[in-house]
PDB file of C-alpha atoms in Angstrom:
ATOM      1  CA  UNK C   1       0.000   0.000   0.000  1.00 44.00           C
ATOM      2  CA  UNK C   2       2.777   2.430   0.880  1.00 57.00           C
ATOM      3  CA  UNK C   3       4.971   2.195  -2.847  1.00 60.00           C
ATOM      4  CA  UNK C   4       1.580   2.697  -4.207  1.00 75.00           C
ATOM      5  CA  UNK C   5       1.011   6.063  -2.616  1.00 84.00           C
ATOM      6  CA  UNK C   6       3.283   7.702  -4.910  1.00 87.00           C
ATOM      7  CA  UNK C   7       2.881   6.522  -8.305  1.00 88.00           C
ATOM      8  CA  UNK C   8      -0.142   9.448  -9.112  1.00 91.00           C
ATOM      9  CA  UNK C   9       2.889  12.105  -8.406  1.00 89.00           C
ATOM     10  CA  UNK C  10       5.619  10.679  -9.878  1.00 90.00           C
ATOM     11  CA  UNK C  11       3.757  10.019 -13.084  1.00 91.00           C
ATOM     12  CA  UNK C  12       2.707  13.698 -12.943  1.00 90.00           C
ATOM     13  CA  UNK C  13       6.298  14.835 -12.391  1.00 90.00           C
ATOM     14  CA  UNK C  14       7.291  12.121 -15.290  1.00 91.00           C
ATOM     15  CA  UNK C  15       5.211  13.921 -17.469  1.00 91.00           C
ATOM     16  CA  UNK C  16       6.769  17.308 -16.294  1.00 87.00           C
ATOM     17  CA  UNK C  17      10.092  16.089 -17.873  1.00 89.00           C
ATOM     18  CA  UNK C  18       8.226  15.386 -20.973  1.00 90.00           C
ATOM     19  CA  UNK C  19       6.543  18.140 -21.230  1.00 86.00           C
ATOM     20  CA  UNK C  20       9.551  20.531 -21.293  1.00 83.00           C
ATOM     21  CA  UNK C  21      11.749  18.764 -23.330  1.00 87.00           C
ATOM     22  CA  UNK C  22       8.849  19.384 -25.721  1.00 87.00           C
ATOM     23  CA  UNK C  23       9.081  23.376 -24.584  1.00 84.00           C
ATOM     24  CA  UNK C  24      12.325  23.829 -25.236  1.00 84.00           C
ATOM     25  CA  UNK C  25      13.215  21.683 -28.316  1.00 86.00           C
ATOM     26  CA  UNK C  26      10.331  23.802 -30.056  1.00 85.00           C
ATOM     27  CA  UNK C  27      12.287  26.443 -29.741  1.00 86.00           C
ATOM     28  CA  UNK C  28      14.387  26.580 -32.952  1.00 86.00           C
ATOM     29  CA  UNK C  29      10.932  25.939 -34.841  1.00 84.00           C
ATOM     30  CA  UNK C  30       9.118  28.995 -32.977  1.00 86.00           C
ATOM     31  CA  UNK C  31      12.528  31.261 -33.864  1.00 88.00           C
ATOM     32  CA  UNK C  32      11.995  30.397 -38.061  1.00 86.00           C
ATOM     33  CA  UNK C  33       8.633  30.699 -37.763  1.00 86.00           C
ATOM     34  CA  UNK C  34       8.860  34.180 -35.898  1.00 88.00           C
ATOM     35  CA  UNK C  35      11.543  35.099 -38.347  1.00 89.00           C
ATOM     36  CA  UNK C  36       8.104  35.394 -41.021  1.00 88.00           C
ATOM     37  CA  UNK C  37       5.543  36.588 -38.698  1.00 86.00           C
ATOM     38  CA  UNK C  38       7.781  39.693 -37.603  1.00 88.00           C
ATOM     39  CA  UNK C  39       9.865  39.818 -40.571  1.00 88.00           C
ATOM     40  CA  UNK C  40      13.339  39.316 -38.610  1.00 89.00           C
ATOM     41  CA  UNK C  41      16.903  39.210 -40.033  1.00 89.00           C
ATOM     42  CA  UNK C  42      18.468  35.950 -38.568  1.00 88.00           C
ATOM     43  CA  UNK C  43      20.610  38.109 -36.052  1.00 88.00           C
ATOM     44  CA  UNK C  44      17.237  39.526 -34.630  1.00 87.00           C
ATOM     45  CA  UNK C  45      15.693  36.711 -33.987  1.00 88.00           C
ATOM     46  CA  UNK C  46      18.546  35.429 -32.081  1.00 87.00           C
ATOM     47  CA  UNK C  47      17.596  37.070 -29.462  1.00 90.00           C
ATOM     48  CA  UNK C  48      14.322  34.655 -29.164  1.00 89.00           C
ATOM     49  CA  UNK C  49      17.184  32.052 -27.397  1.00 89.00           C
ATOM     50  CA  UNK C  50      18.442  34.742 -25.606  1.00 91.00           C
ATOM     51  CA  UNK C  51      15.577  35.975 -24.078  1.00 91.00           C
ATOM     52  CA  UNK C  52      14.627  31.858 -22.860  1.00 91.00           C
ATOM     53  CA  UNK C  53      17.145  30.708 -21.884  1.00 92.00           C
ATOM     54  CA  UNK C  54      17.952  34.367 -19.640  1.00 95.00           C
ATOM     55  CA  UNK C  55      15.777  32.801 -17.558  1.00 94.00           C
ATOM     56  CA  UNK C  56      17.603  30.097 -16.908  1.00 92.00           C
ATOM     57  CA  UNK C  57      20.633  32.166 -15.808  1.00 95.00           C
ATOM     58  CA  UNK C  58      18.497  34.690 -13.509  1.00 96.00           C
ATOM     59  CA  UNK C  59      15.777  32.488 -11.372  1.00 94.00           C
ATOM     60  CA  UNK C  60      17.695  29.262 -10.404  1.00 92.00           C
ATOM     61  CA  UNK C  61      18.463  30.593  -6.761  1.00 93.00           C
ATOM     62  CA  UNK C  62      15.518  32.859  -6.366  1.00 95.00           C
ATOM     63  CA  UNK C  63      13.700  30.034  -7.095  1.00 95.00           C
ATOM     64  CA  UNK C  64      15.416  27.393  -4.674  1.00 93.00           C
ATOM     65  CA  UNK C  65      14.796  30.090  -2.111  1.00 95.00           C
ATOM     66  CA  UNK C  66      10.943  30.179  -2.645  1.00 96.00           C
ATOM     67  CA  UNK C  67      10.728  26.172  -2.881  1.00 93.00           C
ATOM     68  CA  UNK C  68      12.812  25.989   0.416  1.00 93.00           C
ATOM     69  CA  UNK C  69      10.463  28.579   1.921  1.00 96.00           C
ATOM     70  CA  UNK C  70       7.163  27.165   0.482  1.00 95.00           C
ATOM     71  CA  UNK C  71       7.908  24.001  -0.647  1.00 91.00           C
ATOM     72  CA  UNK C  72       8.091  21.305  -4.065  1.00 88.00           C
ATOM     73  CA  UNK C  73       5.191  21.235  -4.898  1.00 88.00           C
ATOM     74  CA  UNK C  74       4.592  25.140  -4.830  1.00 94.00           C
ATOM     75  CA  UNK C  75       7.388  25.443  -7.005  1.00 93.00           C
ATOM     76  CA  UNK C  76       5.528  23.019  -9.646  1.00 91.00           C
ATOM     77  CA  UNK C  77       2.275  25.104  -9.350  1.00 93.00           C
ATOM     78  CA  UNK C  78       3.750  28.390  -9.069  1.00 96.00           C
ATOM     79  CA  UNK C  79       5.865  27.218 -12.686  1.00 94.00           C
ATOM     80  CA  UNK C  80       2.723  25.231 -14.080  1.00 93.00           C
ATOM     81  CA  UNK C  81       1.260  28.366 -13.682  1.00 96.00           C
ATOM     82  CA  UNK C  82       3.615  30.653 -15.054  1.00 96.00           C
ATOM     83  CA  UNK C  83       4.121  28.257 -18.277  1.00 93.00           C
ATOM     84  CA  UNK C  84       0.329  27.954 -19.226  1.00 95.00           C
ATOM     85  CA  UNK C  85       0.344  31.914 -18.935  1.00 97.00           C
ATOM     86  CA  UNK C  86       2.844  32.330 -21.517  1.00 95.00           C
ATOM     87  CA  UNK C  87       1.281  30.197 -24.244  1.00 93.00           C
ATOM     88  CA  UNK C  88      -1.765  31.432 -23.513  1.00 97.00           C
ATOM     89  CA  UNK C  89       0.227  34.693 -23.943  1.00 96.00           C
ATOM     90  CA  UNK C  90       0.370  33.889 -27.340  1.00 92.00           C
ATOM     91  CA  UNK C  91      -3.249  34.928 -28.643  1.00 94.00           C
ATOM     92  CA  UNK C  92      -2.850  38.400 -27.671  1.00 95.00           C
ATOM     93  CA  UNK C  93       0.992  37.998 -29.448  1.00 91.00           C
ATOM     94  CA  UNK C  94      -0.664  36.589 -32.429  1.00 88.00           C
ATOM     95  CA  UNK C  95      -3.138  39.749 -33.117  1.00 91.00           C
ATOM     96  CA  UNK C  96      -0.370  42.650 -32.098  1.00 90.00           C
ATOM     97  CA  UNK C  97       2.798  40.635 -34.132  1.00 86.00           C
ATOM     98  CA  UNK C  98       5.345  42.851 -32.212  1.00 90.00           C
ATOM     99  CA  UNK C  99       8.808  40.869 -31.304  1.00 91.00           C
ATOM    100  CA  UNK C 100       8.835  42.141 -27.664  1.00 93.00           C
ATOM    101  CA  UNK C 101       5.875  40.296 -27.059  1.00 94.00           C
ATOM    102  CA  UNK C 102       6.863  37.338 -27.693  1.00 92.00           C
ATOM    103  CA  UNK C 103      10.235  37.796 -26.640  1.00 93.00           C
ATOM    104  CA  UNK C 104       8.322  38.578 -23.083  1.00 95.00           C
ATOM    105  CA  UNK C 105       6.411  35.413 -23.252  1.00 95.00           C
ATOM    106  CA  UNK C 106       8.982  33.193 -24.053  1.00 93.00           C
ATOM    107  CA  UNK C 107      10.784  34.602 -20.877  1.00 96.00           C
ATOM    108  CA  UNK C 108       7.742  34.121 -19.067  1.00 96.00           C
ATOM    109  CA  UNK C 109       7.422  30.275 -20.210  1.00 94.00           C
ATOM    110  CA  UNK C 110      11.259  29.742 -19.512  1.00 94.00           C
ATOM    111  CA  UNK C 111      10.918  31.098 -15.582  1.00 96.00           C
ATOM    112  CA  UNK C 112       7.609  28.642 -15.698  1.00 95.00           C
ATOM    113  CA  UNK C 113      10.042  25.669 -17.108  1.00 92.00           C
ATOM    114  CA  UNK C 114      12.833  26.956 -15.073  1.00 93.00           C
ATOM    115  CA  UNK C 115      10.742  26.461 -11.876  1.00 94.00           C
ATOM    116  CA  UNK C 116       9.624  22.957 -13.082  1.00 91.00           C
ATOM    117  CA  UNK C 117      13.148  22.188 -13.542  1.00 88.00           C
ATOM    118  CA  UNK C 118      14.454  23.479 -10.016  1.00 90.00           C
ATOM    119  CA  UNK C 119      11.453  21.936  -8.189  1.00 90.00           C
ATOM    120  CA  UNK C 120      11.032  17.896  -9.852  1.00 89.00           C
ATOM    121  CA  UNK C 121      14.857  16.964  -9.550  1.00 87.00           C
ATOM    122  CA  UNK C 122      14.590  17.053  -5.871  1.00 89.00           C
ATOM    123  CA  UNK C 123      10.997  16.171  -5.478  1.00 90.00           C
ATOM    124  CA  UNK C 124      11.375  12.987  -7.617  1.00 91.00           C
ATOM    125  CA  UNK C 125      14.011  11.915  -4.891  1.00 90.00           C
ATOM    126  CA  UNK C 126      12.098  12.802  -1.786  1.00 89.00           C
ATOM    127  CA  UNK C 127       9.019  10.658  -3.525  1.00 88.00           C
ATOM    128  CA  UNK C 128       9.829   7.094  -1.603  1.00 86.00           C
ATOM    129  CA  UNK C 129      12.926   4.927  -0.227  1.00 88.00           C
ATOM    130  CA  UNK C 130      15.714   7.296  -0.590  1.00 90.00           C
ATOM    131  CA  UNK C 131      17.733   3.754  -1.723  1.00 91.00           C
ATOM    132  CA  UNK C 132      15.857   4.078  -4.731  1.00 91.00           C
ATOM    133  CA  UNK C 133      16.266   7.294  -5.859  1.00 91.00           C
ATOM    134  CA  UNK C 134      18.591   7.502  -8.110  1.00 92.00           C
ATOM    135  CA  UNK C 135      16.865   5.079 -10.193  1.00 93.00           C
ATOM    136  CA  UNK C 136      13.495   6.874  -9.925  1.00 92.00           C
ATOM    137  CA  UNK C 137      15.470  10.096 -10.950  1.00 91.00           C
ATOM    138  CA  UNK C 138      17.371   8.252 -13.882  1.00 92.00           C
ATOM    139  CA  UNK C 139      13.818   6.886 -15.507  1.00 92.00           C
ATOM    140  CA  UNK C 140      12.037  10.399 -14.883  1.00 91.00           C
ATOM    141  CA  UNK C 141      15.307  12.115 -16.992  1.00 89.00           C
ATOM    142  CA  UNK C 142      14.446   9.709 -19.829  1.00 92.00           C
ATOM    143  CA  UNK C 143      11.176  11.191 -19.810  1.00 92.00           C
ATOM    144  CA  UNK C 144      12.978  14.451 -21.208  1.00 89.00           C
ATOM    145  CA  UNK C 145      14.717  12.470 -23.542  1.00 89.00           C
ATOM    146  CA  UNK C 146      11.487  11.168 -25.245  1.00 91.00           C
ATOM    147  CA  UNK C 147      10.192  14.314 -25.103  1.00 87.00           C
ATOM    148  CA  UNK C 148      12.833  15.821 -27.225  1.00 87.00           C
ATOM    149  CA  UNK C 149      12.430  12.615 -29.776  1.00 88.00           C
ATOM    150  CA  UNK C 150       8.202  13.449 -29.795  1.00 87.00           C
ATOM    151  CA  UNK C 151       9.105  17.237 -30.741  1.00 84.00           C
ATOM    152  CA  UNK C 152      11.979  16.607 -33.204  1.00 82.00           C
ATOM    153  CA  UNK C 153      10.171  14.264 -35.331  1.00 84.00           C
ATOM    154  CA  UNK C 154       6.281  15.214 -34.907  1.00 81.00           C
ATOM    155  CA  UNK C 155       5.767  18.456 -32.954  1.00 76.00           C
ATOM    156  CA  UNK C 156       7.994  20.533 -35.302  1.00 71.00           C
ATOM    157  CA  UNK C 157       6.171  19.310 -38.374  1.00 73.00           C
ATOM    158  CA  UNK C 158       2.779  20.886 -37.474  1.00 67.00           C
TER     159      UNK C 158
END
């Protein structure tokens, strides 16, 4: 009865792995297909990277600091959260076609991911014998891996 207490949130943090993998191996796609929707110059739309993967370098700590105060799973909400507001970002994007927007939104999406990132590593290791851990945290991390397979050869056709 206890191991099967946490299967329902390790699948959901499984799927957390997949799911950005699929976020940021869109990327390049999103970048060409911005590069026609704003009319950008390859050195412009550079700066569609730059802008995601800032993220990455600014809210690692500040967001350790909020999970230790608050806790794992807050740190999945709080970047669940932050990551469905960005693509949902993207209808307003879509009608004013203005680069800042979307370079905005794809910051917003990256803190979202960013917080996902910080919070499942750890949490996927807290989530039963601590013996086992390692193991659990090696088959989530091939969850990103298939996720990055399902974007290159599907998701970036559409």
């Amino acid at each position: 009865m206890k191991r099967n207490r946490y299967i329902l949130p390790l699948s959901l943090v499984f799927s957390l792995f997949f799911l950005w993998a699929i976020s940021s191996n869109l990327l390049p796609t999103m970048v060409r297909q911005l590069m026609k929707t704003c009319e950008l110059n390859p050195f412009e739309a550079s700066f569609t990277e730059s802008a995601y993967w800032l993220a990455y370098f600014i809210f690692p700590i500040p967001i350790a600091m909020f999970m230790k105060r608050f806790s794992y799973k807050a740190g999945i909400i709080v970047g669940l959260l932050l990551a469905a507001a960005g693509g949902l970002l993207f209808f307003p994007a879509s009608l004013l076609k203005e680069y800042w927007a979307y370079l905005s939104i794809f910051f917003i999406i990256a803190t979202g991911m960013c917080f996902l990132e910080t919070a499942a590593n750890p949490y996927v290791t807290a989530l039963g014998d601590p013996a086992t851990a390692p193991r659990r945290l090696n088959l989530a991390q091939s969850f990103n891996g298939l996720g990055a397979f399902v974007s290159a050869m599907f998701l970036s056709k559409l």
